[in-house]
PDB file of C-alpha atoms in Angstrom:
ATOM      1  CA  MET A 840       0.108  -0.102  -0.113  1.00 46.00           C
ATOM      2  CA  THR A 841       1.134   3.278  -0.459  1.00 43.00           C
ATOM      3  CA  VAL A 842       0.218   6.345   1.881  1.00 42.00           C
ATOM      4  CA  ARG A 843       1.249   9.820   1.594  1.00 40.00           C
ATOM      5  CA  THR A 844       0.933  12.940   3.814  1.00 35.00           C
ATOM      6  CA  ARG A 845       0.077  16.309   2.543  1.00 36.00           C
ATOM      7  CA  ALA A 846       3.724  17.432   3.228  1.00 35.00           C
ATOM      8  CA  GLY A 847       4.831  14.494   1.187  1.00 36.00           C
ATOM      9  CA  VAL A 848       6.496  12.707   3.937  1.00 32.00           C
ATOM     10  CA  PRO A 849       6.488   9.074   3.683  1.00 34.00           C
ATOM     11  CA  ARG A 850       4.468   7.439   6.673  1.00 35.00           C
ATOM     12  CA  ARG A 851       3.693   3.498   6.248  1.00 37.00           C
ATOM     13  CA  GLY A 852       2.958   4.007   2.702  1.00 38.00           C
ATOM     14  CA  ARG A 853       2.152   7.145   0.989  1.00 38.00           C
ATOM     15  CA  VAL A 854      -0.675   9.617   1.543  1.00 38.00           C
ATOM     16  CA  ARG A 855      -0.913  12.703  -0.502  1.00 38.00           C
ATOM     17  CA  PRO A 856      -3.312  15.903  -0.909  1.00 35.00           C
ATOM     18  CA  LEU A 857      -6.186  15.222  -3.441  1.00 33.00           C
ATOM     19  CA  ALA A 858      -5.720  18.386  -5.080  1.00 32.00           C
ATOM     20  CA  ALA A 859      -2.877  16.320  -7.311  1.00 33.00           C
ATOM     21  CA  LEU A 860      -5.374  13.552  -8.236  1.00 27.00           C
ATOM     22  CA  VAL A 861      -7.480  13.340 -11.745  1.00 25.00           C
ATOM     23  CA  LEU A 862     -11.007  11.833 -10.308  1.00 27.00           C
ATOM     24  CA  ALA A 863     -13.309  10.387 -12.642  1.00 28.00           C
ATOM     25  CA  GLY A 864     -17.273  10.359 -11.415  1.00 29.00           C
ATOM     26  CA  GLY A 865     -19.719   7.378 -10.623  1.00 30.00           C
ATOM     27  CA  LEU A 866     -20.879   7.109  -6.825  1.00 28.00           C
ATOM     28  CA  VAL A 867     -21.688   3.791  -5.530  1.00 30.00           C
ATOM     29  CA  LEU A 868     -23.566   3.635  -2.516  1.00 32.00           C
ATOM     30  CA  ALA A 869     -23.937   1.279   0.994  1.00 33.00           C
ATOM     31  CA  GLY A 870     -24.361   1.915   4.584  1.00 35.00           C
ATOM     32  CA  CYS A 871     -20.049   2.836   6.868  1.00 35.00           C
ATOM     33  CA  SER A 872     -16.377   2.303  10.349  1.00 36.00           C
ATOM     34  CA  ASP A 873     -12.348   1.685  11.409  1.00 39.00           C
ATOM     35  CA  GLU A 874     -11.396   1.326  14.727  1.00 43.00           C
ATOM     36  CA  GLY A 875     -12.812   3.035  17.274  1.00 40.00           C
ATOM     37  CA  ASP A 876     -13.835   2.136  21.157  1.00 37.00           C
ATOM     38  CA  THR A 877     -16.790   3.601  22.823  1.00 34.00           C
ATOM     39  CA  PRO A 878     -19.112   2.608  25.588  1.00 34.00           C
ATOM     40  CA  GLY A 879     -22.085   0.454  24.634  1.00 35.00           C
ATOM     41  CA  ASP A 880     -25.553   0.611  25.956  1.00 36.00           C
ATOM     42  CA  PRO A 881     -26.595  -0.507  29.460  1.00 31.00           C
ATOM     43  CA  GLU A 882     -27.865  -3.715  27.750  1.00 34.00           C
ATOM     44  CA  SER A 883     -24.774  -4.924  26.265  1.00 37.00           C
ATOM     45  CA  THR A 884     -22.293  -6.974  27.285  1.00 31.00           C
ATOM     46  CA  VAL A 885     -18.427  -6.367  26.606  1.00 35.00           C
ATOM     47  CA  GLU A 886     -16.128  -9.327  25.971  1.00 38.00           C
ATOM     48  CA  ASP A 887     -12.379  -8.454  25.498  1.00 38.00           C
ATOM     49  CA  GLY A 888     -11.290  -9.289  22.074  1.00 37.00           C
ATOM     50  CA  GLY A 889      -7.479  -8.616  23.128  1.00 35.00           C
ATOM     51  CA  GLY A 890      -5.050  -6.057  21.679  1.00 35.00           C
ATOM     52  CA  THR A 891      -4.419  -2.675  22.569  1.00 35.00           C
ATOM     53  CA  GLY A 892      -2.802   0.459  20.365  1.00 39.00           C
ATOM     54  CA  GLY A 893      -3.154   1.918  17.211  1.00 46.00           C
ATOM     55  CA  GLU A 894      -5.850   1.619  14.514  1.00 53.00           C
ATOM     56  CA  GLY A 895      -4.296  -1.728  13.105  1.00 47.00           C
ATOM     57  CA  ASP A 896      -4.743  -3.112  16.695  1.00 45.00           C
ATOM     58  CA  GLY A 897      -8.025  -1.309  17.650  1.00 41.00           C
ATOM     59  CA  GLY A 898      -7.830  -1.449  21.381  1.00 38.00           C
ATOM     60  CA  ASP A 899     -10.244  -3.332  23.621  1.00 39.00           C
ATOM     61  CA  ALA A 900     -12.804  -5.490  22.268  1.00 40.00           C
ATOM     62  CA  GLY A 901     -16.719  -5.171  23.238  1.00 43.00           C
ATOM     63  CA  GLN A 902     -19.115  -7.307  22.004  1.00 42.00           C
ATOM     64  CA  GLU A 903     -22.276  -6.661  22.972  1.00 42.00           C
ATOM     65  CA  SER A 904     -25.864  -7.819  22.884  1.00 38.00           C
ATOM     66  CA  ALA A 905     -27.344  -4.544  21.839  1.00 42.00           C
ATOM     67  CA  ALA A 906     -30.872  -2.992  21.925  1.00 41.00           C
ATOM     68  CA  PRO A 907     -32.643  -2.688  18.306  1.00 40.00           C
ATOM     69  CA  THR A 908     -31.095  -0.239  15.762  1.00 39.00           C
ATOM     70  CA  GLY A 909     -32.061   0.453  12.285  1.00 42.00           C
ATOM     71  CA  PRO A 910     -32.389  -2.146   9.258  1.00 43.00           C
ATOM     72  CA  PRO A 911     -29.104  -2.788   7.621  1.00 44.00           C
ATOM     73  CA  THR A 912     -28.309  -1.352   3.943  1.00 46.00           C
ATOM     74  CA  ALA A 913     -27.023  -3.318   0.979  1.00 47.00           C
ATOM     75  CA  PRO A 914     -24.859  -1.961  -1.237  1.00 45.00           C
ATOM     76  CA  ALA A 915     -26.901  -3.168  -3.798  1.00 43.00           C
ATOM     77  CA  ASP A 916     -30.193  -1.603  -2.556  1.00 46.00           C
ATOM     78  CA  LEU A 917     -28.799   2.221  -2.733  1.00 44.00           C
ATOM     79  CA  PRO A 918     -29.377   4.114  -5.929  1.00 43.00           C
ATOM     80  CA  VAL A 919     -26.579   5.935  -7.408  1.00 41.00           C
ATOM     81  CA  ALA A 920     -26.632   9.594  -6.074  1.00 46.00           C
ATOM     82  CA  GLY A 921     -27.335  12.475  -8.666  1.00 47.00           C
ATOM     83  CA  GLY A 922     -27.418  16.394  -8.693  1.00 57.00           C
ATOM     84  CA  ASP A 923     -25.399  18.447  -6.510  1.00 82.00           C
ATOM     85  CA  ARG A 924     -23.191  17.041  -3.691  1.00 93.00           C
ATOM     86  CA  SER A 925     -20.588  18.811  -1.569  1.00 96.00           C
ATOM     87  CA  ALA A 926     -18.289  18.514   1.442  1.00 96.00           C
ATOM     88  CA  SER A 927     -16.792  21.251   3.969  1.00 95.00           C
ATOM     89  CA  GLY A 928     -14.962  21.355   7.030  1.00 94.00           C
ATOM     90  CA  GLY A 929     -11.461  19.954   8.036  1.00 92.00           C
ATOM     91  CA  THR A 930     -11.537  17.584  11.225  1.00 95.00           C
ATOM     92  CA  ASP A 931     -15.230  17.711  11.131  1.00 97.00           C
ATOM     93  CA  ILE A 932     -16.052  16.681   7.771  1.00 98.00           C
ATOM     94  CA  SER A 933     -20.244  17.365   6.970  1.00 97.00           C
ATOM     95  CA  ILE A 934     -21.692  16.100   3.581  1.00 97.00           C
ATOM     96  CA  ASP A 935     -24.341  17.747   1.626  1.00 96.00           C
ATOM     97  CA  GLY A 936     -25.465  14.490  -0.254  1.00 95.00           C
ATOM     98  CA  GLU A 937     -26.628  11.234  -0.607  1.00 93.00           C
ATOM     99  CA  HIS A 938     -23.576   9.362   0.651  1.00 96.00           C
ATOM    100  CA  ALA A 939     -19.804   9.083   1.372  1.00 98.00           C
ATOM    101  CA  GLY A 940     -17.297   6.303   2.112  1.00 98.00           C
ATOM    102  CA  PHE A 941     -13.788   5.952   3.377  1.00 98.00           C
ATOM    103  CA  VAL A 942     -11.029   3.885   4.693  1.00 98.00           C
ATOM    104  CA  SER A 943      -9.328   4.429   8.144  1.00 98.00           C
ATOM    105  CA  PRO A 944      -5.707   5.273   7.531  1.00 97.00           C
ATOM    106  CA  THR A 945      -4.175   1.979   7.504  1.00 96.00           C
ATOM    107  CA  GLY A 946      -7.000   0.794   5.309  1.00 97.00           C
ATOM    108  CA  ASN A 947      -8.001  -1.918   7.411  1.00 97.00           C
ATOM    109  CA  ILE A 948     -11.391  -0.479   7.984  1.00 98.00           C
ATOM    110  CA  ALA A 949     -13.788   0.485   5.139  1.00 98.00           C
ATOM    111  CA  CYS A 950     -17.009   2.327   5.969  1.00 98.00           C
ATOM    112  CA  SER A 951     -20.085   3.707   3.848  1.00 97.00           C
ATOM    113  CA  VAL A 952     -22.145   6.242   5.395  1.00 98.00           C
ATOM    114  CA  THR A 953     -25.636   7.361   4.626  1.00 96.00           C
ATOM    115  CA  ALA A 954     -28.522   9.267   6.023  1.00 95.00           C
ATOM    116  CA  VAL A 955     -30.097   6.029   6.876  1.00 93.00           C
ATOM    117  CA  THR A 956     -27.143   4.046   8.353  1.00 94.00           C
ATOM    118  CA  ALA A 957     -23.258   3.363   8.398  1.00 96.00           C
ATOM    119  CA  VAL A 958     -21.813   0.154   7.305  1.00 96.00           C
ATOM    120  CA  CYS A 959     -17.943  -0.464   8.168  1.00 98.00           C
ATOM    121  CA  GLN A 960     -16.111  -3.714   7.497  1.00 98.00           C
ATOM    122  CA  VAL A 961     -12.834  -4.562   8.743  1.00 97.00           C
ATOM    123  CA  SER A 962     -10.549  -6.532   6.537  1.00 95.00           C
ATOM    124  CA  ASP A 963      -8.472  -8.100   9.022  1.00 95.00           C
ATOM    125  CA  LYS A 964      -9.878  -9.232  13.109  1.00 96.00           C
ATOM    126  CA  THR A 965      -9.023 -11.197  16.010  1.00 96.00           C
ATOM    127  CA  TYR A 966     -12.362 -12.566  16.678  1.00 96.00           C
ATOM    128  CA  THR A 967     -15.556 -13.934  15.569  1.00 95.00           C
ATOM    129  CA  ALA A 968     -19.125 -12.614  15.846  1.00 92.00           C
ATOM    130  CA  PRO A 969     -21.503 -14.576  18.185  1.00 92.00           C
ATOM    131  CA  ALA A 970     -24.396 -15.905  16.356  1.00 91.00           C
ATOM    132  CA  ASP A 971     -26.806 -14.092  18.293  1.00 91.00           C
ATOM    133  CA  GLN A 972     -25.323 -10.929  17.181  1.00 92.00           C
ATOM    134  CA  LEU A 973     -25.761 -11.391  13.779  1.00 91.00           C
ATOM    135  CA  VAL A 974     -28.793  -9.251  12.082  1.00 88.00           C
ATOM    136  CA  GLY A 975     -31.963 -11.225  10.841  1.00 76.00           C
ATOM    137  CA  THR A 976     -31.630  -9.477   7.613  1.00 69.00           C
ATOM    138  CA  SER A 977     -27.889 -10.431   6.575  1.00 61.00           C
ATOM    139  CA  ILE A 978     -27.256 -10.465   3.000  1.00 58.00           C
ATOM    140  CA  GLY A 979     -27.344 -13.795   1.726  1.00 62.00           C
ATOM    141  CA  ASP A 980     -26.250 -17.313   3.953  1.00 78.00           C
ATOM    142  CA  CYS A 981     -24.219 -15.122   6.399  1.00 88.00           C
ATOM    143  CA  THR A 982     -22.401 -17.231   8.754  1.00 91.00           C
ATOM    144  CA  THR A 983     -20.567 -16.046  12.192  1.00 92.00           C
ATOM    145  CA  ALA A 984     -17.331 -16.798  10.154  1.00 91.00           C
ATOM    146  CA  GLU A 985     -18.201 -14.729   7.263  1.00 92.00           C
ATOM    147  CA  ALA A 986     -19.537 -11.703   8.853  1.00 94.00           C
ATOM    148  CA  ASP A 987     -17.034  -8.848   8.797  1.00 95.00           C
ATOM    149  CA  ALA A 988     -19.036  -5.848   8.519  1.00 96.00           C
ATOM    150  CA  MET A 989     -21.084  -3.950  11.311  1.00 96.00           C
ATOM    151  CA  THR A 990     -24.435  -1.455  10.676  1.00 94.00           C
ATOM    152  CA  MET A 991     -26.964  -0.165  13.012  1.00 90.00           C
ATOM    153  CA  SER A 992     -30.136  -1.996  12.852  1.00 76.00           C
ATOM    154  CA  ASP A 993     -33.555  -2.142  14.426  1.00 78.00           C
ATOM    155  CA  GLN A 994     -32.802  -5.735  15.373  1.00 75.00           C
ATOM    156  CA  ARG A 995     -30.773  -7.111  18.284  1.00 78.00           C
ATOM    157  CA  GLY A 996     -27.906  -7.585  16.474  1.00 85.00           C
ATOM    158  CA  ALA A 997     -25.156  -5.306  14.377  1.00 93.00           C
ATOM    159  CA  TRP A 998     -22.876  -7.981  12.333  1.00 94.00           C
ATOM    160  CA  THR A 999     -23.516  -8.667   8.670  1.00 93.00           C
ATOM    161  CA  CYS A1000     -21.979  -9.739   5.392  1.00 92.00           C
ATOM    162  CA  VAL A1001     -21.586  -7.399   2.463  1.00 91.00           C
ATOM    163  CA  PRO A1002     -21.488  -8.923  -1.257  1.00 88.00           C
ATOM    164  CA  GLU A1003     -18.717  -6.811  -2.010  1.00 91.00           C
ATOM    165  CA  ALA A1004     -15.865  -5.209  -0.410  1.00 95.00           C
ATOM    166  CA  LEU A1005     -16.715  -1.751   1.039  1.00 96.00           C
ATOM    167  CA  THR A1006     -13.067  -0.369  -0.150  1.00 97.00           C
ATOM    168  CA  GLY A1007     -15.076   0.009  -3.391  1.00 96.00           C
ATOM    169  CA  GLN A1008     -17.035   2.405  -1.526  1.00 95.00           C
ATOM    170  CA  ALA A1009     -14.441   4.567  -0.558  1.00 98.00           C
ATOM    171  CA  GLN A1010     -12.976   5.018  -4.382  1.00 97.00           C
ATOM    172  CA  VAL A1011     -12.413   8.604  -4.816  1.00 97.00           C
ATOM    173  CA  SER A1012     -14.113   7.982  -8.276  1.00 95.00           C
ATOM    174  CA  THR A1013     -17.220   6.427  -6.137  1.00 96.00           C
ATOM    175  CA  GLY A1014     -18.093   7.311  -2.398  1.00 97.00           C
ATOM    176  CA  GLY A1015     -14.821   8.890  -1.714  1.00 97.00           C
ATOM    177  CA  TRP A1016     -15.277  12.197  -4.029  1.00 97.00           C
ATOM    178  CA  TRP A1017     -15.615  14.252  -0.919  1.00 97.00           C
ATOM    179  CA  VAL A1018     -12.114  14.241  -0.451  1.00 97.00           C
ATOM    180  CA  GLU A1019     -11.254  16.396  -3.266  1.00 95.00           C
ATOM    181  CA  GLN A1020     -13.516  19.079  -1.613  1.00 95.00           C
ATOM    182  CA  VAL A1021     -11.661  19.471   1.424  1.00 97.00           C
ATOM    183  CA  ASP A1022      -8.139  18.794   0.396  1.00 96.00           C
ATOM    184  CA  GLY A1023      -7.934  15.352   2.315  1.00 96.00           C
ATOM    185  CA  GLU A1024      -5.764  12.352   2.168  1.00 97.00           C
ATOM    186  CA  THR A1025      -5.965   9.411  -0.214  1.00 97.00           C
ATOM    187  CA  LEU A1026      -4.265   5.842  -0.138  1.00 96.00           C
ATOM    188  CA  ASP A1027      -3.178   3.845  -2.441  1.00 96.00           C
ATOM    189  CA  LEU A1028      -4.050   0.319  -2.022  1.00 93.00           C
ATOM    190  CA  ASP A1029      -4.495  -2.605  -4.555  1.00 91.00           C
ATOM    191  CA  GLY A1030      -4.258  -0.303  -7.570  1.00 92.00           C
ATOM    192  CA  ALA A1031      -7.048   2.123  -6.251  1.00 95.00           C
ATOM    193  CA  THR A1032      -7.139   5.594  -4.619  1.00 97.00           C
ATOM    194  CA  LEU A1033      -9.291   5.351  -1.418  1.00 98.00           C
ATOM    195  CA  ALA A1034     -10.523   8.624   0.653  1.00 98.00           C
ATOM    196  CA  VAL A1035      -8.983   8.457   4.025  1.00 98.00           C
ATOM    197  CA  LEU A1036     -10.694   9.929   7.499  1.00 98.00           C
ATOM    198  CA  PRO A1037      -7.782  10.635   9.670  1.00 98.00           C
ATOM    199  CA  TYR A1038      -7.445   9.787  13.335  1.00 98.00           C
ATOM    200  CA  GLY A1039      -9.236  12.376  15.168  1.00 98.00           C
ATOM    201  CA  SER A1040     -11.307  13.346  12.328  1.00 98.00           C
ATOM    202  CA  SER A1041     -15.193  12.589  11.736  1.00 98.00           C
ATOM    203  CA  LEU A1042     -17.965  12.524   8.770  1.00 98.00           C
ATOM    204  CA  THR A1043     -21.378  13.204   8.840  1.00 98.00           C
ATOM    205  CA  VAL A1044     -23.915  12.392   6.251  1.00 97.00           C
ATOM    206  CA  GLY A1045     -27.390  13.904   7.682  1.00 97.00           C
ATOM    207  CA  PRO A1046     -27.904  12.099  11.082  1.00 96.00           C
ATOM    208  CA  THR A1047     -25.157   9.679  10.793  1.00 97.00           C
ATOM    209  CA  THR A1048     -21.611  10.486  11.963  1.00 98.00           C
ATOM    210  CA  CYS A1049     -18.673   8.168  11.898  1.00 98.00           C
ATOM    211  CA  THR A1050     -15.572   9.113  13.619  1.00 98.00           C
ATOM    212  CA  SER A1051     -12.049   7.616  13.067  1.00 98.00           C
ATOM    213  CA  GLY A1052      -9.513   6.886  15.735  1.00 97.00           C
ATOM    214  CA  GLU A1053      -6.333   4.908  16.709  1.00 95.00           C
ATOM    215  CA  ASP A1054      -8.367   2.518  18.489  1.00 94.00           C
ATOM    216  CA  GLY A1055     -11.128   2.044  15.655  1.00 97.00           C
ATOM    217  CA  VAL A1056     -13.955   3.676  13.792  1.00 98.00           C
ATOM    218  CA  THR A1057     -17.279   4.643  15.884  1.00 98.00           C
ATOM    219  CA  CYS A1058     -20.455   5.315  14.028  1.00 98.00           C
ATOM    220  CA  THR A1059     -23.797   6.853  15.434  1.00 96.00           C
ATOM    221  CA  SER A1060     -27.129   7.539  14.121  1.00 95.00           C
ATOM    222  CA  SER A1061     -29.027  10.342  16.163  1.00 94.00           C
ATOM    223  CA  THR A1062     -32.267   9.306  14.490  1.00 92.00           C
ATOM    224  CA  LEU A1063     -31.852   5.621  15.479  1.00 91.00           C
ATOM    225  CA  GLY A1064     -30.023   6.489  18.936  1.00 91.00           C
ATOM    226  CA  ARG A1065     -27.624   3.625  17.901  1.00 93.00           C
ATOM    227  CA  SER A1066     -23.560   3.265  17.608  1.00 95.00           C
ATOM    228  CA  PHE A1067     -21.293   0.604  16.783  1.00 96.00           C
ATOM    229  CA  THR A1068     -17.236   0.731  17.318  1.00 97.00           C
ATOM    230  CA  ILE A1069     -15.273  -1.673  15.033  1.00 98.00           C
ATOM    231  CA  SER A1070     -11.627  -2.503  15.496  1.00 97.00           C
ATOM    232  CA  ARG A1071      -9.086  -5.407  14.590  1.00 96.00           C
ATOM    233  CA  SER A1072      -9.192  -6.783  18.075  1.00 96.00           C
ATOM    234  CA  GLY A1073     -12.640  -5.725  19.387  1.00 96.00           C
ATOM    235  CA  TYR A1074     -15.883  -4.305  18.567  1.00 96.00           C
ATOM    236  CA  ARG A1075     -19.080  -2.865  20.565  1.00 94.00           C
ATOM    237  CA  PHE A1076     -22.384  -1.867  19.699  1.00 92.00           C
ATOM    238  CA  GLY A1077     -25.353  -0.396  21.526  1.00 90.00           C
TER     239      GLY A1077
END
């Protein structure tokens, strides 16, 4: 992977200012998160997934039997956004549009965010989601071994499967379009240029907000009153 900072100083790859990119249009929608760690609701039970530290590790794990949230959103169920869209802000990015996608600085977590919900997929994790924490309307035949994405749902569960990698939703030619407008950072991963949500930054689409941290990605919905946190070593929802 290649990561460049705005100043061009190499980090664990090379991150660059998006102003240097030539972007193509086309927005693929889906629901978002990375490695964050926030408290679950009182109904949740927390189970330590092991590991602390940076975004690659994901901090303490919290596995929770959460109260209901909102229905999961599949990429295939969302229409391609049309019309005007814009993004503003620096640390706290506000999206005026139907959808935005991003990855964590390491690329291990990819999220898709809409005003309805957020879905985040973790590529490398150290735990398996319990069967009773799968959402009942998971896409296809989703098993606990296959479940690698979390969403805010009105069911007792948050884990689901997605039909394709959510990194596709973070490409600057699709859901990562916003990074050009805020002069943000990108990550070159497997031949694709992805929009990065830096640690300490948040991205908001309507009532849905996702925040990137070294210990994971946390997404919340003020409409649903629900949230989840996902990381390499653990998760939490409520």
